[in-house]
Amino acid sequence: MNNNRNYGLYAIAIAIALVGALALGVPLGTLAILAIVAVCPLMMFFMMRGMHGGDDMHGRDDAPKDRDPHDHKPFR
């Protein structure tokens, strides 16, 4: 798993965008509403980034040991 994420660069980019928007005259209340609306999609993006599919059986310890992982017949 790759843990080399540059959250500091994201924070710098957000700070630059915030200062730029304030310099262009965007009201602070508008930026606050935009931040509240953007929280849900951003959280979903960052949380789902580490999932990597999750539907394969490679490397899982909870898979049944007495059947072939490529055999898709019901386990009985």
N, CA, C and O atoms as a GROMACS GRO file, in nm:
protein
  304
    1MET      N    1   0.083  -0.116   0.000
    1MET     CA    2   0.000   0.000   0.000
    1MET      C    3   0.088   0.124   0.000
    1MET      O    4   0.188   0.131   0.072
    2ASN      N    5   0.051   0.219  -0.082
    2ASN     CA    6   0.131   0.339  -0.097
    2ASN      C    7   0.080   0.447  -0.003
    2ASN      O    8  -0.032   0.496  -0.021
    3ASN      N    9   0.159   0.484   0.096
    3ASN     CA   10   0.120   0.586   0.192
    3ASN      C   11   0.191   0.719   0.168
    3ASN      O   12   0.199   0.802   0.258
    4ASN      N   13   0.242   0.739   0.049
    4ASN     CA   14   0.313   0.863   0.018
    4ASN      C   15   0.215   0.968  -0.032
    4ASN      O   16   0.220   1.008  -0.149
    5ARG      N   17   0.126   1.013   0.054
    5ARG     CA   18   0.028   1.113   0.016
    5ARG      C   19   0.077   1.248   0.062
    5ARG      O   20   0.129   1.263   0.173
    6ASN      N   21   0.060   1.347  -0.022
    6ASN     CA   22   0.110   1.481   0.007
    6ASN      C   23  -0.005   1.571   0.050
    6ASN      O   24  -0.046   1.658  -0.026
    7TYR      N   25  -0.056   1.551   0.172
    7TYR     CA   26  -0.165   1.633   0.222
    7TYR      C   27  -0.120   1.777   0.244
    7TYR      O   28  -0.203   1.868   0.240
    8GLY      N   29   0.007   1.798   0.267
    8GLY     CA   30   0.058   1.934   0.283
    8GLY      C   31   0.042   2.015   0.156
    8GLY      O   32   0.012   2.134   0.161
    9LEU      N   33   0.064   1.952   0.041
    9LEU     CA   34   0.046   2.022  -0.085
    9LEU      C   35  -0.100   2.057  -0.109
    9LEU      O   36  -0.130   2.163  -0.164
   10TYR      N   37  -0.191   1.968  -0.068
   10TYR     CA   38  -0.334   1.998  -0.079
   10TYR      C   39  -0.369   2.119   0.008
   10TYR      O   40  -0.443   2.207  -0.035
   11ALA      N   41  -0.315   2.123   0.128
   11ALA     CA   42  -0.343   2.235   0.219
   11ALA      C   43  -0.289   2.366   0.162
   11ALA      O   44  -0.355   2.469   0.172
   12ILE      N   45  -0.172   2.362   0.102
   12ILE     CA   46  -0.115   2.482   0.041
   12ILE      C   47  -0.201   2.528  -0.076
   12ILE      O   48  -0.224   2.648  -0.092
   13ALA      N   49  -0.247   2.435  -0.159
   13ALA     CA   50  -0.331   2.470  -0.274
   13ALA      C   51  -0.464   2.532  -0.227
   13ALA      O   52  -0.511   2.629  -0.287
   14ILE      N   53  -0.523   2.478  -0.122
   14ILE     CA   54  -0.648   2.533  -0.068
   14ILE      C   55  -0.624   2.673  -0.012
   14ILE      O   56  -0.707   2.762  -0.031
   15ALA      N   57  -0.513   2.692   0.058
   15ALA     CA   58  -0.482   2.823   0.114
   15ALA      C   59  -0.462   2.926   0.003
   15ALA      O   60  -0.509   3.039   0.015
   16ILE      N   61  -0.394   2.890  -0.104
   16ILE     CA   62  -0.373   2.981  -0.217
   16ILE      C   63  -0.507   3.017  -0.281
   16ILE      O   64  -0.531   3.133  -0.315
   17ALA      N   65  -0.594   2.916  -0.298
   17ALA     CA   66  -0.726   2.942  -0.358
   17ALA      C   67  -0.809   3.033  -0.268
   17ALA      O   68  -0.879   3.122  -0.316
   18LEU      N   69  -0.802   3.011  -0.137
   18LEU     CA   70  -0.877   3.093  -0.042
   18LEU      C   71  -0.830   3.238  -0.044
   18LEU      O   72  -0.912   3.330  -0.050
   19VAL      N   73  -0.700   3.258  -0.039
   19VAL     CA   74  -0.645   3.394  -0.041
   19VAL      C   75  -0.675   3.462  -0.175
   19VAL      O   76  -0.705   3.581  -0.180
   20GLY      N   77  -0.666   3.386  -0.283
   20GLY     CA   78  -0.696   3.442  -0.415
   20GLY      C   79  -0.842   3.483  -0.427
   20GLY      O   80  -0.872   3.589  -0.483
   21ALA      N   81  -0.932   3.399  -0.375
   21ALA     CA   82  -1.075   3.433  -0.381
   21ALA      C   83  -1.105   3.556  -0.296
   21ALA      O   84  -1.182   3.642  -0.338
   22LEU      N   85  -1.045   3.565  -0.179
   22LEU     CA   86  -1.065   3.682  -0.094
   22LEU      C   87  -1.007   3.808  -0.159
   22LEU      O   88  -1.064   3.917  -0.146
   23ALA      N   89  -0.894   3.795  -0.230
   23ALA     CA   90  -0.833   3.909  -0.298
   23ALA      C   91  -0.920   3.957  -0.414
   23ALA      O   92  -0.918   4.075  -0.449
   24LEU      N   93  -0.995   3.866  -0.475
   24LEU     CA   94  -1.083   3.902  -0.586
   24LEU      C   95  -1.218   3.957  -0.538
   24LEU      O   96  -1.300   3.998  -0.619
   25GLY      N   97  -1.240   3.957  -0.407
   25GLY     CA   98  -1.360   4.017  -0.352
   25GLY      C   99  -1.474   3.921  -0.326
   25GLY      O  100  -1.588   3.965  -0.310
   26VAL      N  101  -1.449   3.792  -0.322
   26VAL     CA  102  -1.554   3.696  -0.289
   26VAL      C  103  -1.582   3.706  -0.139
   26VAL      O  104  -1.489   3.700  -0.058
   27PRO      N  105  -1.710   3.721  -0.102
   27PRO     CA  106  -1.741   3.733   0.042
   27PRO      C  107  -1.704   3.606   0.120
   27PRO      O  108  -1.712   3.495   0.067
   28LEU      N  109  -1.664   3.625   0.244
   28LEU     CA  110  -1.624   3.515   0.330
   28LEU      C  111  -1.739   3.418   0.356
   28LEU      O  112  -1.717   3.298   0.366
   29GLY      N  113  -1.861   3.468   0.365
   29GLY     CA  114  -1.978   3.383   0.385
   29GLY      C  115  -2.000   3.289   0.267
   29GLY      O  116  -2.037   3.173   0.286
   30THR      N  117  -1.977   3.338   0.147
   30THR     CA  118  -1.990   3.253   0.028
   30THR      C  119  -1.886   3.142   0.029
   30THR      O  120  -1.915   3.028  -0.007
   31LEU      N  121  -1.764   3.176   0.070
   31LEU     CA  122  -1.659   3.074   0.078
   31LEU      C  123  -1.690   2.971   0.186
   31LEU      O  124  -1.659   2.853   0.170
   32ALA      N  125  -1.751   3.015   0.296
   32ALA     CA  126  -1.788   2.922   0.402
   32ALA      C  127  -1.896   2.825   0.354
   32ALA      O  128  -1.888   2.705   0.382
   33ILE      N  129  -1.996   2.875   0.282
   33ILE     CA  130  -2.101   2.786   0.229
   33ILE      C  131  -2.041   2.690   0.128
   33ILE      O  132  -2.076   2.571   0.127
   34LEU      N  133  -1.952   2.738   0.043
   34LEU     CA  134  -1.885   2.651  -0.055
   34LEU      C  135  -1.805   2.542   0.016
   34LEU      O  136  -1.805   2.427  -0.027
   35ALA      N  137  -1.738   2.577   0.124
   35ALA     CA  138  -1.659   2.479   0.200
   35ALA      C  139  -1.750   2.372   0.262
   35ALA      O  140  -1.716   2.254   0.261
   36ILE      N  141  -1.864   2.414   0.315
   36ILE     CA  142  -1.957   2.317   0.375
   36ILE      C  143  -2.012   2.222   0.269
   36ILE      O  144  -2.023   2.102   0.294
   37VAL      N  145  -2.045   2.275   0.151
   37VAL     CA  146  -2.098   2.192   0.043
   37VAL      C  147  -1.991   2.097  -0.011
   37VAL      O  148  -2.022   1.986  -0.052
   38ALA      N  149  -1.866   2.140  -0.011
   38ALA     CA  150  -1.757   2.060  -0.068
   38ALA      C  151  -1.706   1.953   0.028
   38ALA      O  152  -1.633   1.863  -0.015
   39VAL      N  153  -1.740   1.960   0.156
   39VAL     CA  154  -1.686   1.866   0.254
   39VAL      C  155  -1.726   1.721   0.221
   39VAL      O  156  -1.642   1.631   0.227
   40CYS      N  157  -1.851   1.697   0.187
   40CYS     CA  158  -1.898   1.560   0.164
   40CYS      C  159  -1.828   1.495   0.045
   40CYS      O  160  -1.775   1.385   0.061
   41PRO      N  161  -1.824   1.557  -0.074
   41PRO     CA  162  -1.754   1.491  -0.185
   41PRO      C  163  -1.604   1.475  -0.161
   41PRO      O  164  -1.545   1.375  -0.201
   42LEU      N  165  -1.544   1.573  -0.095
   42LEU     CA  166  -1.400   1.562  -0.068
   42LEU      C  167  -1.371   1.448   0.030
   42LEU      O  168  -1.275   1.373   0.012
   43MET      N  169  -1.453   1.435   0.132
   43MET     CA  170  -1.435   1.327   0.228
   43MET      C  171  -1.453   1.191   0.159
   43MET      O  172  -1.377   1.098   0.184
   44MET      N  173  -1.553   1.181   0.072
   44MET     CA  174  -1.575   1.056  -0.001
   44MET      C  175  -1.455   1.025  -0.091
   44MET      O  176  -1.412   0.910  -0.099
   45PHE      N  177  -1.401   1.126  -0.157
   45PHE     CA  178  -1.285   1.106  -0.244
   45PHE      C  179  -1.165   1.053  -0.166
   45PHE      O  180  -1.102   0.956  -0.207
   46PHE      N  181  -1.134   1.115  -0.054
   46PHE     CA  182  -1.016   1.074   0.022
   46PHE      C  183  -1.037   0.939   0.092
   46PHE      O  184  -0.941   0.863   0.107
   47MET      N  185  -1.158   0.909   0.135
   47MET     CA  186  -1.181   0.782   0.202
   47MET      C  187  -1.185   0.665   0.104
   47MET      O  188  -1.137   0.557   0.136
   48MET      N  189  -1.241   0.685  -0.014
   48MET     CA  190  -1.252   0.577  -0.111
   48MET      C  191  -1.122   0.555  -0.188
   48MET      O  192  -1.107   0.454  -0.256
   49ARG      N  193  -1.030   0.648  -0.177
   49ARG     CA  194  -0.902   0.637  -0.247
   49ARG      C  195  -0.821   0.517  -0.200
   49ARG      O  196  -0.749   0.457  -0.279
   50GLY      N  197  -0.832   0.481  -0.074
   50GLY     CA  198  -0.753   0.372  -0.020
   50GLY      C  199  -0.819   0.236  -0.030
   50GLY      O  200  -0.762   0.138   0.017
   51MET      N  201  -0.936   0.227  -0.090
   51MET     CA  202  -1.009   0.100  -0.094
   51MET      C  203  -0.949   0.002  -0.196
   51MET      O  204  -0.939  -0.116  -0.166
   52HIS      N  205  -0.910   0.047  -0.314
   52HIS     CA  206  -0.850  -0.036  -0.419
   52HIS      C  207  -0.937  -0.156  -0.455
   52HIS      O  208  -0.886  -0.268  -0.464
   53GLY      N  209  -1.064  -0.136  -0.476
   53GLY     CA  210  -1.151  -0.246  -0.519
   53GLY      C  211  -1.207  -0.322  -0.402
   53GLY      O  212  -1.320  -0.297  -0.362
   54GLY      N  213  -1.132  -0.414  -0.347
   54GLY     CA  214  -1.174  -0.488  -0.230
   54GLY      C  215  -1.256  -0.612  -0.258
   54GLY      O  216  -1.301  -0.677  -0.164
   55ASP      N  217  -1.277  -0.648  -0.386
   55ASP     CA  218  -1.361  -0.764  -0.414
   55ASP      C  219  -1.281  -0.889  -0.450
   55ASP      O  220  -1.342  -0.993  -0.476
   56ASP      N  221  -1.151  -0.882  -0.454
   56ASP     CA  222  -1.072  -1.001  -0.484
   56ASP      C  223  -1.035  -1.073  -0.355
   56ASP      O  224  -1.042  -1.016  -0.246
   57MET      N  225  -0.996  -1.201  -0.368
   57MET     CA  226  -0.967  -1.283  -0.250
   57MET      C  227  -0.818  -1.299  -0.226
   57MET      O  228  -0.777  -1.383  -0.146
   58HIS      N  229  -0.736  -1.224  -0.294
   58HIS     CA  230  -0.592  -1.238  -0.280
   58HIS      C  231  -0.545  -1.176  -0.149
   58HIS      O  232  -0.567  -1.057  -0.125
   59GLY      N  233  -0.481  -1.254  -0.066
   59GLY     CA  234  -0.422  -1.205   0.057
   59GLY      C  235  -0.520  -1.190   0.172
   59GLY      O  236  -0.485  -1.131   0.274
   60ARG      N  237  -0.640  -1.243   0.158
   60ARG     CA  238  -0.737  -1.233   0.267
   60ARG      C  239  -0.727  -1.354   0.357
   60ARG      O  240  -0.711  -1.466   0.309
   61ASP      N  241  -0.736  -1.333   0.488
   61ASP     CA  242  -0.727  -1.443   0.583
   61ASP      C  243  -0.862  -1.505   0.612
   61ASP      O  244  -0.867  -1.616   0.666
   62ASP      N  245  -0.973  -1.438   0.578
   62ASP     CA  246  -1.103  -1.492   0.611
   62ASP      C  247  -1.163  -1.578   0.499
   62ASP      O  248  -1.277  -1.622   0.511
   63ALA      N  249  -1.087  -1.604   0.392
   63ALA     CA  250  -1.135  -1.690   0.284
   63ALA      C  251  -1.132  -1.835   0.331
   63ALA      O  252  -1.041  -1.875   0.404
   64PRO      N  253  -1.231  -1.916   0.290
   64PRO     CA  254  -1.231  -2.057   0.329
   64PRO      C  255  -1.105  -2.128   0.278
   64PRO      O  256  -1.064  -2.108   0.164
   65LYS      N  257  -1.044  -2.210   0.364
   65LYS     CA  258  -0.917  -2.273   0.330
   65LYS      C  259  -0.934  -2.403   0.250
   65LYS      O  260  -0.839  -2.450   0.188
   66ASP      N  261  -1.055  -2.461   0.253
   66ASP     CA  262  -1.072  -2.592   0.190
   66ASP      C  263  -1.132  -2.584   0.050
   66ASP      O  264  -1.183  -2.684   0.001
   67ARG      N  265  -1.128  -2.469  -0.014
   67ARG     CA  266  -1.176  -2.461  -0.152
   67ARG      C  267  -1.086  -2.370  -0.235
   67ARG      O  268  -1.016  -2.283  -0.182
   68ASP      N  269  -1.089  -2.392  -0.363
   68ASP     CA  270  -1.009  -2.315  -0.457
   68ASP      C  271  -1.066  -2.174  -0.467
   68ASP      O  272  -1.187  -2.160  -0.488
   69PRO      N  273  -0.985  -2.068  -0.454
   69PRO     CA  274  -1.039  -1.932  -0.461
   69PRO      C  275  -1.098  -1.898  -0.598
   69PRO      O  276  -1.175  -1.802  -0.609
   70HIS      N  277  -1.061  -1.974  -0.701
   70HIS     CA  278  -1.114  -1.948  -0.835
   70HIS      C  279  -1.240  -2.029  -0.862
   70HIS      O  280  -1.300  -2.011  -0.968
   71ASP      N  281  -1.280  -2.116  -0.772
   71ASP     CA  282  -1.400  -2.196  -0.787
   71ASP      C  283  -1.518  -2.113  -0.735
   71ASP      O  284  -1.522  -2.076  -0.618
   72HIS      N  285  -1.614  -2.084  -0.823
   72HIS     CA  286  -1.726  -1.997  -0.786
   72HIS      C  287  -1.852  -2.074  -0.755
   72HIS      O  288  -1.961  -2.019  -0.766
   73LYS      N  289  -1.841  -2.200  -0.718
   73LYS     CA  290  -1.957  -2.279  -0.679
   73LYS      C  291  -1.992  -2.247  -0.533
   73LYS      O  292  -1.905  -2.207  -0.456
   74PRO      N  293  -2.119  -2.263  -0.496
   74PRO     CA  294  -2.157  -2.237  -0.356
   74PRO      C  295  -2.081  -2.326  -0.258
   74PRO      O  296  -2.058  -2.444  -0.286
   75PHE      N  297  -2.042  -2.271  -0.147
   75PHE     CA  298  -1.970  -2.345  -0.044
   75PHE      C  299  -2.069  -2.415   0.047
   75PHE      O  300  -2.150  -2.350   0.112
   76ARG      N  301  -2.063  -2.548   0.051
   76ARG     CA  302  -2.156  -2.628   0.136
   76ARG      C  303  -2.080  -2.731   0.212
   76ARG      O  304  -2.140  -2.807   0.289
   0.00000   0.00000   0.00000
